[in-house]
Structure formats: structure tokens, C-alpha cells
Amino acid sequence: MLTENKLTCLLMAVATVFVAVETGGDTWAIAVFTVCATFFVIECSVLRHSLSLNSLTLPALFIYIYLVTTAISSVPVFAVLQHPMRRTYFLAVQSVLVTFPLGVGIANRFHKSPARIVQGYVRSDLQRAKADFKFVPVLVVMVLALGPLLVPYFVYAEHIQLIEVLKAYPTTVNRLSLRFAESDVPKVAQYGLEIARRFVLPLCALYVYFMSHLYRGKWTFLFWITFCATLFVSLLTLDRAEPVGFLMMMIFAHLLARKQTVSQAFRSPKILLLFGFSLALAGLISVAQYQSAFSEEGVLAAVWRVLSVRIGSDPATMTWWAFRIFHSPSLFLHFRYERIFSFLPGFQYVEWNDTRYFVTPPLACVGNLWENWGWPAVLIGPIALGFIYQVIQLSLFVRKSVPILALQVIMLADVAWAVYGKVLSVMSVSVLLAGFVVGLVFRPRQHRIAAEPARPWPPPFTAAAHRVPS
């Protein structure tokens, strides 16, 4: 039976063959990918169970998504390029396979028995506890806070896209005006909507979901109410990312509630059905965004575009835009136009399409780092990300409880946002900080896994049934 380390080696060997075939035997590209893949396998072997790719942890999810959507997807992009920056682009993208695990390893140095903490949490069961109900007052406060968060957006928005489409289709509103109606809403109102549909509502729905998993009864009924409310609010602007992101959260929640591994997700009919539903919803939104005619062919084409382009290859393609546009150090932005720093002197808040400042759309993780500082940011940024994600994993996720699992799902989704969008986007940082603060408050205070006496630790693939007491 394959161990996780052997399986990682096999997958990277297959990926290397893919690089050779796709690039037509380009010796430089093969050498770069082989070296980075080799270091990646070595680092994973050294880190072992503290960075198990078969476990649903923050660092592991980042590596999974980045490997598929950026590292591997960059190969066909590189193969068709003739631009002088093509090799810089490819090397920068693949370097993350080396630097990100390095950050995870640095974080491990600040914790005792990191592998035992991670695997003890992953393999423990979610059990009933009195502490589960201590989050109920927070749930009530968050529900009451939805008014101040959402009402300003409804007041200031000239058009609510979902409501306009439900009233009449096609609408009488200009297609582009409807598509970008939220751009004219005050920034505070926009932030309220985003924090509501990316943190407050999902956290409510996830908490109730895990409670329904343990206690059934009224919690099941309450879950469907919060689920529908969250999905409705996420659809208000007819953006694909928010509703699809919420459905991905429910997939993560399903896996965590049943203590399933990443490999088991691909064999679960329920997971595949929910993923298919999220793609279908994304296809319908794509058609409705520009008020196109609904047809079976049009929806299927939109679904395929979402899967193959938006989810699959967009990060690699948009990362290339950064290297193509910011091809000289004199063009680097030095974080002057990052919204999160706009309150500082000399920094500005600009829209993504404001060409006066040569600012581009979100260029994915590496692209965003490159456009600001070039190589220093590309090398240091992933190390910092690996460090931060592992510190959060080892600090908060020590023992399972309903609030902690709900927060873990929120943060897993935030990790995915970091791969597809800007590393320091306002919402990604806001969600990560809010989740960390709430997690510190509701983190179990007793029975830390790291305090247990040492004992032999079997590999996850050969002894999956082994359970570590929590």
C-alpha cells in the first residue's frame, strides 16, 4: 500500500512528465520543475504529519489549490509564451513549492510536537459538550448585527442585481450598469455586505450545521433557514465567487463533521453532487450576469468555462499578466495602491480598473506579490503565508468543538481566496483576523494534545483507522 510520501513522489513524477510533454522537452522548464518538485517532496517528508496532504488543514489546502491552479496550470501558459519574462514567471510560480513549506517548518519550531497536534485534531471525533452552547449568545449577536451590515447597502445601491433579475428578465437596466452597480455604493456599505456574506452569515450557518449534526431536532430546521439566508445574500450582486465559496464551505463542513480525509472526498457521492450543484449555480449566474438568453447549451458552456477557466487556469493566467505588465522594477507598485493600506499617507484607494494608476485586476497570489516588490516579495511572501497558516492551525485547532470547526471552515475558504485573489485584500485579512480573535475566545482551554506522552505514530495511509485520544 502506498504511503503518503510515496504517493507524493509519484504525483510529482507524473507532473514532471507532463511538463516535459507540454513544453516540448524544454530542458530549462523541466530542470526548474524537477528541482522545485524534489525540494517539495523532501520538505513534505521532513515535515511529515504536520503538513499531511491527506488532511484538511490550512497549509495543506493552500498547497492543494496552488499546485493544481497555479503550479501545474502555469505549464501550458509557459509553453505558448515568447515573452522575455516567461522564464522569470515560471521560476517564480514554481518557487512557491519550496518556500511555502519552509514557512510551515519555521512555524513548527515554535510549537512542541506539531505533528501530534495536527494529527490528533484531524483524527479526533466531534463529540457533544456543554461548551457547544456557549456560542449561542454570539450567534444571536451576529444575527442582530446583520441589520446594520446589510441595510446601508440596500439604501445606497441603485440596483440590487438579484432582485432586478427576479422582477423581470431580461431587465430594463443596461447590462453593464447592472453588472457593476455595486461600484457606486459607498465603501463602508460595500464592506458591510462583504463581511456579512463572507464571515457573519457563513459562520452562523456552519455553527448551526455542526449543531444539527450532533443534536438534530430543531437545529436541523434552523440550519436550512440559515443556509437559504446565506445563499440568498451571497447571490445579491450576481457574483459567482460568493455563492460558490459558500457551497465549498459546506463541502469542507461535511468532510470535517465525518472526519473524512481529502482522498475520501473524491469518492463521496454527496460531495460530488454538491460540487456539481455549485458549478451549475455558477453557470446560471454567468448567464444572468449579462442577461443572456437561457438555454441548455449556454448554461453548459458557462459551467465548463467556470470549471476549466475560472476555477482551473485563471490563477496561472492572471499571474502571467502581472509579469507581463510589471516587467521592470521601475513599474513595481510597492503596495501604494493596496486598499488595506489606503489610510496611510502616500497610499491611495483605487478601483481595480483605474488605468490612471496602472492597476490591474486581482492577479492571484504570486502575481500580486510580484506587482508590488518583485523577487523579494515572491520569495518572502509564501514563507510568511506558510508560517501564518501553520501558526493558526497549531494555535486554534487543538481540540474539536462546534465553534472551532465552524471557524476552521471559514478559514479554509479564506485560504482559497488568498490563492485566487490578492494576498493582502481587505476581506481576506478581515476574515482571517476576525476568525482568529473569535477562535482564541472559544478555543478549548484544557487537554492540549501536545502535552500527551510520546508514542509511535503510524502513517495515515497505512493505519487510517488508528485514532488518537482527544
Short mmCIF file of C-alpha atoms in Angstrom, two decimals:
data_model
loop_
_atom_site.label_atom_id
_atom_site.label_comp_id
_atom_site.label_asym_id
_atom_site.label_seq_id
_atom_site.Cartn_x
_atom_site.Cartn_y
_atom_site.Cartn_z
CA MET A 1 0.00 0.00 0.00
CA LEU A 2 1.26 3.48 -0.89
CA THR A 3 2.31 5.73 1.96
CA GLU A 4 1.60 9.41 1.67
CA ASN A 5 5.26 10.21 0.95
CA LYS A 6 5.45 7.64 -1.86
CA LEU A 7 2.19 8.93 -3.33
CA THR A 8 3.54 12.50 -3.28
CA CYS A 9 6.68 11.33 -5.10
CA LEU A 10 4.57 9.52 -7.69
CA LEU A 11 2.33 12.53 -8.32
CA MET A 12 5.30 14.88 -8.71
CA ALA A 13 6.95 12.42 -11.11
CA VAL A 14 3.78 12.38 -13.21
CA ALA A 15 3.70 16.18 -13.11
CA THR A 16 7.31 16.28 -14.32
CA VAL A 17 6.41 14.09 -17.28
CA PHE A 18 3.52 16.46 -18.00
CA VAL A 19 5.95 19.40 -18.02
CA ALA A 20 8.23 17.58 -20.45
CA VAL A 21 5.40 16.73 -22.83
CA GLU A 22 3.60 20.07 -22.64
CA THR A 23 6.74 22.18 -23.18
CA GLY A 24 8.04 20.00 -25.99
CA GLY A 25 11.05 18.85 -23.98
CA ASP A 26 12.17 22.32 -22.87
CA THR A 27 15.26 21.45 -20.81
CA TRP A 28 15.14 24.63 -18.70
CA ALA A 29 11.47 24.19 -17.73
CA ILE A 30 11.97 20.51 -16.91
CA ALA A 31 15.01 21.32 -14.77
CA VAL A 32 13.24 24.09 -12.85
CA PHE A 33 10.16 22.00 -12.14
CA THR A 34 12.21 18.91 -11.22
CA VAL A 35 14.35 20.85 -8.74
CA CYS A 36 11.34 22.56 -7.11
CA ALA A 37 9.34 19.31 -7.03
CA THR A 38 12.29 17.47 -5.46
CA PHE A 39 12.66 20.07 -2.71
CA PHE A 40 8.90 19.97 -2.19
CA VAL A 41 8.93 16.18 -1.70
CA ILE A 42 11.91 16.42 0.66
CA GLU A 43 10.25 19.14 2.73
CA CYS A 44 6.98 17.22 2.94
CA SER A 45 8.95 14.15 4.06
CA VAL A 46 10.70 16.16 6.78
CA LEU A 47 7.51 17.89 7.94
CA ARG A 48 5.60 14.59 7.71
CA HIS A 49 2.31 14.69 9.59
CA SER A 50 2.48 18.39 10.45
CA LEU A 51 1.87 19.02 6.72
CA SER A 52 -0.10 15.94 5.72
CA LEU A 53 -1.59 16.46 2.27
CA ASN A 54 -4.29 13.95 3.13
CA SER A 55 -5.58 16.12 5.99
CA LEU A 56 -7.85 19.13 5.62
CA THR A 57 -5.63 21.75 7.26
CA LEU A 58 -4.97 25.36 6.28
CA PRO A 59 -1.45 24.80 4.85
CA ALA A 60 -2.43 21.55 3.10
CA LEU A 61 -5.42 23.16 1.37
CA PHE A 62 -3.24 26.03 0.16
CA ILE A 63 -0.77 23.58 -1.35
CA TYR A 64 -3.53 21.53 -3.00
CA ILE A 65 -5.19 24.52 -4.65
CA TYR A 66 -1.93 26.22 -5.58
CA LEU A 67 -0.43 23.07 -7.08
CA VAL A 68 -3.41 22.47 -9.37
CA THR A 69 -4.48 26.00 -10.28
CA THR A 70 -1.10 27.72 -10.49
CA ALA A 71 1.97 25.45 -10.47
CA ILE A 72 0.62 22.85 -12.92
CA SER A 73 -1.64 25.24 -14.85
CA SER A 74 1.32 27.54 -15.49
CA VAL A 75 2.95 24.87 -17.68
CA PRO A 76 0.67 25.27 -20.74
CA VAL A 77 0.79 29.06 -20.25
CA PHE A 78 4.60 28.98 -20.30
CA ALA A 79 4.64 26.64 -23.30
CA VAL A 80 2.92 29.12 -25.64
CA LEU A 81 4.75 32.25 -24.50
CA GLN A 82 7.55 34.00 -26.36
CA HIS A 83 7.85 36.95 -23.99
CA PRO A 84 11.25 37.67 -22.34
CA MET A 85 9.60 37.38 -18.90
CA ARG A 86 8.35 33.81 -19.47
CA ARG A 87 11.20 32.16 -17.59
CA THR A 88 11.01 34.60 -14.68
CA TYR A 89 7.28 33.87 -14.47
CA PHE A 90 7.73 30.09 -14.49
CA LEU A 91 10.53 30.12 -11.93
CA ALA A 92 8.61 32.42 -9.58
CA VAL A 93 5.47 30.28 -9.77
CA GLN A 94 7.33 27.02 -9.07
CA SER A 95 9.42 28.53 -6.27
CA VAL A 96 6.35 28.60 -4.01
CA LEU A 97 6.54 24.79 -3.83
CA VAL A 98 9.81 25.32 -1.95
CA THR A 99 9.18 28.49 0.05
CA PHE A 100 5.67 27.80 1.41
CA PRO A 101 6.60 24.51 3.16
CA LEU A 102 9.66 26.31 4.53
CA GLY A 103 7.34 28.75 6.29
CA VAL A 104 5.37 25.82 7.73
CA GLY A 105 8.61 24.33 9.05
CA ILE A 106 9.60 27.62 10.71
CA ALA A 107 6.20 27.78 12.46
CA ASN A 108 6.71 24.23 13.74
CA ARG A 109 9.81 25.39 15.61
CA PHE A 110 7.61 27.47 17.91
CA HIS A 111 5.38 24.55 18.99
CA LYS A 112 6.01 21.30 20.79
CA SER A 113 5.04 18.15 18.88
CA PRO A 114 3.37 19.93 15.91
CA ALA A 115 2.67 16.64 14.12
CA ARG A 116 0.85 15.29 17.17
CA ILE A 117 -1.22 18.48 17.46
CA VAL A 118 -2.25 18.40 13.80
CA GLN A 119 -2.99 14.68 13.53
CA GLY A 120 -4.53 14.47 16.99
CA TYR A 121 -7.02 17.15 15.95
CA VAL A 122 -7.65 15.70 12.49
CA ARG A 123 -8.32 12.17 13.77
CA SER A 124 -10.40 13.10 16.82
CA ASP A 125 -14.19 12.90 16.81
CA LEU A 126 -16.63 15.77 17.20
CA GLN A 127 -18.49 14.95 20.41
CA ARG A 128 -21.24 16.59 22.40
CA ALA A 129 -20.14 19.06 25.05
CA LYS A 130 -21.68 21.80 27.18
CA ALA A 131 -19.28 24.24 25.58
CA ASP A 132 -21.15 23.86 22.28
CA PHE A 133 -23.97 26.05 23.62
CA LYS A 134 -21.68 28.85 24.85
CA PHE A 135 -21.58 30.16 21.30
CA VAL A 136 -25.36 30.72 21.19
CA PRO A 137 -25.17 34.33 22.54
CA VAL A 138 -22.61 35.12 19.83
CA LEU A 139 -24.97 33.62 17.26
CA VAL A 140 -27.76 35.92 18.46
CA VAL A 141 -25.47 38.97 18.34
CA MET A 142 -24.35 38.12 14.80
CA VAL A 143 -27.94 37.72 13.61
CA LEU A 144 -28.85 41.10 15.12
CA ALA A 145 -25.74 42.66 13.50
CA LEU A 146 -26.98 41.69 10.04
CA GLY A 147 -29.31 44.70 10.06
CA PRO A 148 -26.56 47.35 10.40
CA LEU A 149 -24.37 45.39 7.99
CA LEU A 150 -26.89 44.91 5.17
CA VAL A 151 -29.37 47.81 5.40
CA PRO A 152 -26.88 50.50 4.22
CA TYR A 153 -26.21 48.54 1.03
CA PHE A 154 -29.92 48.29 0.23
CA VAL A 155 -30.32 52.02 0.93
CA TYR A 156 -27.44 53.23 -1.25
CA ALA A 157 -27.46 50.71 -4.09
CA GLU A 158 -29.36 51.95 -7.12
CA HIS A 159 -29.88 48.40 -8.30
CA ILE A 160 -29.75 45.09 -6.43
CA GLN A 161 -28.82 42.70 -9.25
CA LEU A 162 -30.60 39.60 -7.97
CA ILE A 163 -33.80 41.49 -7.21
CA GLU A 164 -33.79 43.18 -10.63
CA VAL A 165 -33.39 39.83 -12.36
CA LEU A 166 -36.16 38.25 -10.26
CA LYS A 167 -38.54 41.11 -11.07
CA ALA A 168 -38.05 40.87 -14.84
CA TYR A 169 -35.74 39.00 -17.17
CA PRO A 170 -34.22 40.48 -19.17
CA THR A 171 -34.38 43.67 -17.13
CA THR A 172 -34.78 47.20 -18.44
CA VAL A 173 -31.47 48.18 -16.82
CA ASN A 174 -28.39 48.48 -19.01
CA ARG A 175 -26.36 45.26 -18.83
CA LEU A 176 -23.08 46.87 -17.79
CA SER A 177 -24.80 49.22 -15.35
CA LEU A 178 -26.47 46.25 -13.70
CA ARG A 179 -23.30 44.15 -13.67
CA PHE A 180 -21.22 46.80 -11.87
CA ALA A 181 -23.97 48.51 -9.86
CA GLU A 182 -22.16 47.96 -6.56
CA SER A 183 -19.23 50.14 -7.71
CA ASP A 184 -21.27 53.29 -6.93
CA VAL A 185 -22.15 52.18 -3.41
CA PRO A 186 -20.17 53.82 -0.55
CA LYS A 187 -17.20 51.72 0.52
CA VAL A 188 -18.48 51.30 4.07
CA ALA A 189 -21.74 49.83 2.77
CA GLN A 190 -19.81 47.52 0.43
CA TYR A 191 -17.66 46.33 3.32
CA GLY A 192 -20.76 45.65 5.44
CA LEU A 193 -22.23 43.46 2.69
CA GLU A 194 -18.99 41.56 2.19
CA ILE A 195 -18.33 40.93 5.87
CA ALA A 196 -21.93 39.73 6.22
CA ARG A 197 -21.76 37.22 3.37
CA ARG A 198 -18.18 36.08 3.85
CA PHE A 199 -17.99 35.83 7.64
CA VAL A 200 -21.09 36.54 9.71
CA LEU A 201 -23.74 34.59 7.78
CA PRO A 202 -21.48 31.63 6.87
CA LEU A 203 -20.33 31.36 10.49
CA CYS A 204 -23.96 31.27 11.64
CA ALA A 205 -24.87 28.62 9.05
CA LEU A 206 -21.82 26.48 9.81
CA TYR A 207 -22.33 26.63 13.58
CA VAL A 208 -25.95 25.57 13.18
CA TYR A 209 -24.90 22.85 10.71
CA PHE A 210 -22.48 21.24 13.16
CA MET A 211 -25.07 21.56 15.94
CA SER A 212 -27.61 19.80 13.74
CA HIS A 213 -25.04 17.08 13.07
CA LEU A 214 -24.71 16.44 16.81
CA TYR A 215 -28.15 17.29 18.21
CA ARG A 216 -30.62 17.03 15.30
CA GLY A 217 -34.11 18.25 16.18
CA LYS A 218 -34.73 21.99 15.87
CA TRP A 219 -31.13 22.57 14.85
CA THR A 220 -31.78 20.82 11.53
CA PHE A 221 -34.71 23.11 10.78
CA LEU A 222 -32.69 26.14 11.85
CA PHE A 223 -29.83 25.06 9.57
CA TRP A 224 -31.99 25.14 6.45
CA ILE A 225 -33.15 28.65 7.35
CA THR A 226 -29.60 29.93 7.81
CA PHE A 227 -28.41 28.05 4.72
CA CYS A 228 -31.06 29.63 2.49
CA ALA A 229 -30.49 33.09 4.00
CA THR A 230 -26.73 32.88 3.48
CA LEU A 231 -27.09 31.64 -0.10
CA PHE A 232 -29.61 34.40 -0.88
CA VAL A 233 -27.38 37.19 0.45
CA SER A 234 -24.36 35.73 -1.36
CA LEU A 235 -26.33 35.94 -4.63
CA LEU A 236 -27.42 39.57 -4.26
CA THR A 237 -24.77 41.02 -6.60
CA LEU A 238 -24.79 38.05 -9.01
CA ASP A 239 -21.10 37.41 -8.44
CA ARG A 240 -20.06 33.77 -8.77
CA ALA A 241 -17.36 33.74 -6.12
CA GLU A 242 -19.50 34.28 -3.01
CA PRO A 243 -22.21 31.60 -3.53
CA VAL A 244 -19.71 29.07 -4.90
CA GLY A 245 -17.42 29.85 -1.98
CA PHE A 246 -20.24 29.25 0.48
CA LEU A 247 -21.10 25.90 -1.11
CA MET A 248 -17.41 24.95 -0.90
CA MET A 249 -17.62 25.76 2.81
CA MET A 250 -20.45 23.26 3.11
CA ILE A 251 -18.28 20.63 1.41
CA PHE A 252 -15.49 21.29 3.91
CA ALA A 253 -18.02 21.12 6.76
CA HIS A 254 -19.36 17.76 5.53
CA LEU A 255 -15.83 16.32 5.46
CA LEU A 256 -14.85 17.67 8.88
CA ALA A 257 -18.07 16.57 10.58
CA ARG A 258 -17.46 12.99 9.42
CA LYS A 259 -13.69 13.02 9.94
CA GLN A 260 -13.08 12.28 6.27
CA THR A 261 -9.75 12.81 4.54
CA VAL A 262 -9.10 14.71 1.32
CA SER A 263 -8.77 11.48 -0.66
CA GLN A 264 -12.18 10.31 0.61
CA ALA A 265 -13.82 13.48 -0.71
CA PHE A 266 -13.36 12.32 -4.31
CA ARG A 267 -15.27 9.11 -3.56
CA SER A 268 -18.25 10.67 -1.77
CA PRO A 269 -21.46 10.92 -3.85
CA LYS A 270 -22.78 13.72 -1.64
CA ILE A 271 -19.62 15.76 -2.10
CA LEU A 272 -19.65 15.26 -5.86
CA LEU A 273 -23.35 16.17 -6.00
CA LEU A 274 -22.82 19.38 -4.01
CA PHE A 275 -19.82 20.29 -6.15
CA GLY A 276 -21.89 19.71 -9.28
CA PHE A 277 -24.65 21.91 -7.88
CA SER A 278 -22.16 24.70 -7.18
CA LEU A 279 -20.91 24.52 -10.80
CA ALA A 280 -24.46 24.57 -12.15
CA LEU A 281 -25.27 27.59 -9.99
CA ALA A 282 -22.12 29.33 -11.22
CA GLY A 283 -23.19 28.66 -14.81
CA LEU A 284 -26.64 30.12 -14.21
CA ILE A 285 -25.11 33.20 -12.58
CA SER A 286 -22.76 33.65 -15.55
CA VAL A 287 -25.72 33.70 -17.92
CA ALA A 288 -27.75 36.04 -15.69
CA GLN A 289 -24.88 38.50 -15.13
CA TYR A 290 -25.15 39.91 -18.63
CA GLN A 291 -28.81 38.96 -19.16
CA SER A 292 -28.01 36.41 -21.87
CA ALA A 293 -30.69 34.10 -23.19
CA PHE A 294 -31.13 30.98 -21.06
CA SER A 295 -30.53 27.77 -22.99
CA GLU A 296 -29.18 24.34 -22.16
CA GLU A 297 -26.16 24.88 -24.41
CA GLY A 298 -25.43 28.32 -22.98
CA VAL A 299 -25.61 27.16 -19.37
CA LEU A 300 -23.44 24.09 -20.04
CA ALA A 301 -20.88 26.25 -21.82
CA ALA A 302 -20.85 28.64 -18.86
CA VAL A 303 -20.42 25.72 -16.43
CA TRP A 304 -17.48 24.37 -18.41
CA ARG A 305 -15.90 27.83 -18.54
CA VAL A 306 -16.23 28.21 -14.78
CA LEU A 307 -14.64 24.80 -14.15
CA SER A 308 -11.86 24.95 -16.73
CA VAL A 309 -11.03 28.66 -16.69
CA ARG A 310 -12.30 30.43 -13.57
CA ILE A 311 -11.51 27.58 -11.17
CA GLY A 312 -8.80 25.74 -13.10
CA SER A 313 -6.47 28.04 -15.00
CA ASP A 314 -7.33 31.64 -14.09
CA PRO A 315 -4.73 31.97 -11.28
CA ALA A 316 -1.91 30.89 -13.61
CA THR A 317 -3.12 33.11 -16.45
CA MET A 318 -3.67 36.19 -14.29
CA THR A 319 -0.31 35.66 -12.59
CA TRP A 320 1.27 35.88 -16.03
CA TRP A 321 -0.43 39.26 -16.59
CA ALA A 322 1.50 40.61 -13.59
CA PHE A 323 4.84 39.51 -15.04
CA ARG A 324 3.95 40.81 -18.48
CA ILE A 325 2.79 44.23 -17.26
CA PHE A 326 5.28 44.76 -14.41
CA HIS A 327 8.36 43.67 -16.32
CA SER A 328 10.68 46.26 -14.80
CA PRO A 329 11.48 47.21 -11.16
CA SER A 330 10.62 50.81 -12.03
CA LEU A 331 7.00 49.72 -12.54
CA PHE A 332 6.54 47.96 -9.19
CA LEU A 333 3.72 49.40 -7.06
CA HIS A 334 5.30 48.94 -3.59
CA PHE A 335 1.83 48.39 -2.06
CA ARG A 336 0.89 52.03 -2.74
CA TYR A 337 -2.46 51.01 -4.23
CA GLU A 338 -3.39 48.15 -1.92
CA ARG A 339 -6.73 49.06 -0.37
CA ILE A 340 -5.77 47.76 3.04
CA PHE A 341 -3.04 50.45 3.28
CA SER A 342 -5.10 53.27 1.74
CA PHE A 343 -5.47 55.08 5.09
CA LEU A 344 -1.70 55.69 5.26
CA PRO A 345 -0.07 58.87 3.92
CA GLY A 346 1.10 58.42 0.35
CA PHE A 347 -1.17 55.43 -0.28
CA GLN A 348 -4.36 55.57 -2.36
CA TYR A 349 -7.63 53.67 -2.63
CA VAL A 350 -8.28 52.98 -6.31
CA GLU A 351 -10.70 50.78 -8.18
CA TRP A 352 -9.33 47.70 -9.91
CA ASN A 353 -9.95 49.16 -13.38
CA ASP A 354 -8.49 52.63 -12.76
CA THR A 355 -5.90 52.78 -15.57
CA ARG A 356 -4.51 56.10 -14.31
CA TYR A 357 -2.52 54.16 -11.75
CA PHE A 358 -1.68 51.19 -13.97
CA VAL A 359 -3.56 48.97 -11.55
CA THR A 360 -4.83 45.62 -12.76
CA PRO A 361 -7.50 43.17 -11.58
CA PRO A 362 -6.59 40.73 -8.75
CA LEU A 363 -3.58 38.86 -10.11
CA ALA A 364 -3.67 35.81 -7.81
CA CYS A 365 -1.17 35.17 -5.04
CA VAL A 366 2.21 35.28 -6.79
CA GLY A 367 1.11 37.91 -9.31
CA ASN A 368 0.00 40.22 -6.52
CA LEU A 369 3.35 39.80 -4.76
CA TRP A 370 5.32 40.37 -7.96
CA GLU A 371 3.49 43.54 -8.99
CA ASN A 372 4.40 45.18 -5.70
CA TRP A 373 8.03 44.25 -4.94
CA GLY A 374 9.23 41.67 -7.45
CA TRP A 375 11.52 38.85 -6.31
CA PRO A 376 11.82 39.86 -2.62
CA ALA A 377 8.03 39.64 -2.23
CA VAL A 378 7.76 36.41 -4.25
CA LEU A 379 10.37 34.72 -2.05
CA ILE A 380 9.35 36.10 1.34
CA GLY A 381 5.56 36.22 0.84
CA PRO A 382 4.92 32.44 0.60
CA ILE A 383 7.21 31.81 3.57
CA ALA A 384 5.13 34.29 5.59
CA LEU A 385 1.88 32.68 4.41
CA GLY A 386 3.08 29.19 5.33
CA PHE A 387 4.17 30.47 8.73
CA ILE A 388 0.89 32.28 9.44
CA TYR A 389 -1.36 29.43 8.33
CA GLN A 390 0.57 26.86 10.36
CA VAL A 391 0.63 29.07 13.46
CA ILE A 392 -3.15 29.42 13.24
CA GLN A 393 -3.53 25.68 12.67
CA LEU A 394 -1.41 24.79 15.69
CA SER A 395 -2.80 27.52 17.96
CA LEU A 396 -6.56 27.26 17.38
CA PHE A 397 -7.24 23.77 16.09
CA VAL A 398 -6.12 21.64 19.01
CA ARG A 399 -9.40 20.07 20.09
CA LYS A 400 -12.64 19.86 18.14
CA SER A 401 -15.76 21.71 19.19
CA VAL A 402 -18.69 23.10 17.22
CA PRO A 403 -17.50 26.74 17.20
CA ILE A 404 -13.91 25.74 16.40
CA LEU A 405 -14.96 23.56 13.45
CA ALA A 406 -17.14 26.38 12.09
CA LEU A 407 -14.20 28.78 12.29
CA GLN A 408 -11.90 26.24 10.65
CA VAL A 409 -14.22 26.05 7.64
CA ILE A 410 -14.32 29.85 7.38
CA MET A 411 -10.53 30.00 7.41
CA LEU A 412 -10.20 27.17 4.89
CA ALA A 413 -12.34 29.21 2.50
CA ASP A 414 -10.18 32.25 3.22
CA VAL A 415 -7.09 30.25 2.23
CA ALA A 416 -8.72 29.56 -1.14
CA TRP A 417 -9.46 33.29 -1.55
CA ALA A 418 -5.76 34.02 -1.00
CA VAL A 419 -4.75 31.72 -3.88
CA TYR A 420 -7.25 33.22 -6.32
CA GLY A 421 -7.09 36.85 -5.22
CA LYS A 422 -4.79 39.31 -3.53
CA VAL A 423 -2.69 38.18 -0.60
CA LEU A 424 -3.48 41.35 1.38
CA SER A 425 -7.02 42.01 0.21
CA VAL A 426 -9.20 43.81 2.74
CA MET A 427 -11.67 40.95 3.04
CA SER A 428 -9.11 38.13 3.26
CA VAL A 429 -7.27 39.90 6.07
CA SER A 430 -10.53 40.90 7.81
CA VAL A 431 -11.89 37.34 7.78
CA LEU A 432 -8.59 35.86 8.94
CA LEU A 433 -8.25 38.32 11.83
CA ALA A 434 -11.90 38.05 12.88
CA GLY A 435 -11.73 34.27 12.80
CA PHE A 436 -8.50 34.22 14.79
CA VAL A 437 -9.89 36.51 17.51
CA VAL A 438 -13.12 34.52 17.85
CA GLY A 439 -11.10 31.31 17.84
CA LEU A 440 -8.91 32.49 20.71
CA VAL A 441 -12.03 33.19 22.77
CA PHE A 442 -13.69 29.80 22.13
CA ARG A 443 -10.58 27.62 21.94
CA PRO A 444 -10.77 24.73 24.44
CA ARG A 445 -8.62 25.54 27.45
CA GLN A 446 -7.83 22.01 28.60
CA HIS A 447 -6.29 18.81 27.38
CA ARG A 448 -3.76 20.05 24.87
CA ILE A 449 -2.67 17.26 22.53
CA ALA A 450 0.99 18.27 22.73
CA ALA A 451 1.03 17.51 26.47
CA GLU A 452 0.40 13.78 25.92
CA PRO A 453 3.35 11.38 26.33
CA ALA A 454 5.12 10.47 23.10
CA ARG A 455 4.07 7.28 21.33
CA PRO A 456 4.68 5.70 17.93
CA TRP A 457 2.86 7.45 15.11
CA PRO A 458 1.67 5.38 12.12
CA PRO A 459 1.44 6.88 8.62
CA PRO A 460 -2.11 7.94 7.66
CA PHE A 461 -2.44 5.75 4.57
CA THR A 462 -1.35 2.51 6.21
CA ALA A 463 -3.19 2.93 9.50
CA ALA A 464 -6.11 5.18 8.72
CA ALA A 465 -8.30 3.58 11.36
CA HIS A 466 -5.91 4.47 14.17
CA ARG A 467 -7.43 7.03 16.47
CA VAL A 468 -5.51 9.25 18.86
CA PRO A 469 -7.42 10.14 22.02
CA SER A 470 -8.51 13.73 22.08
#
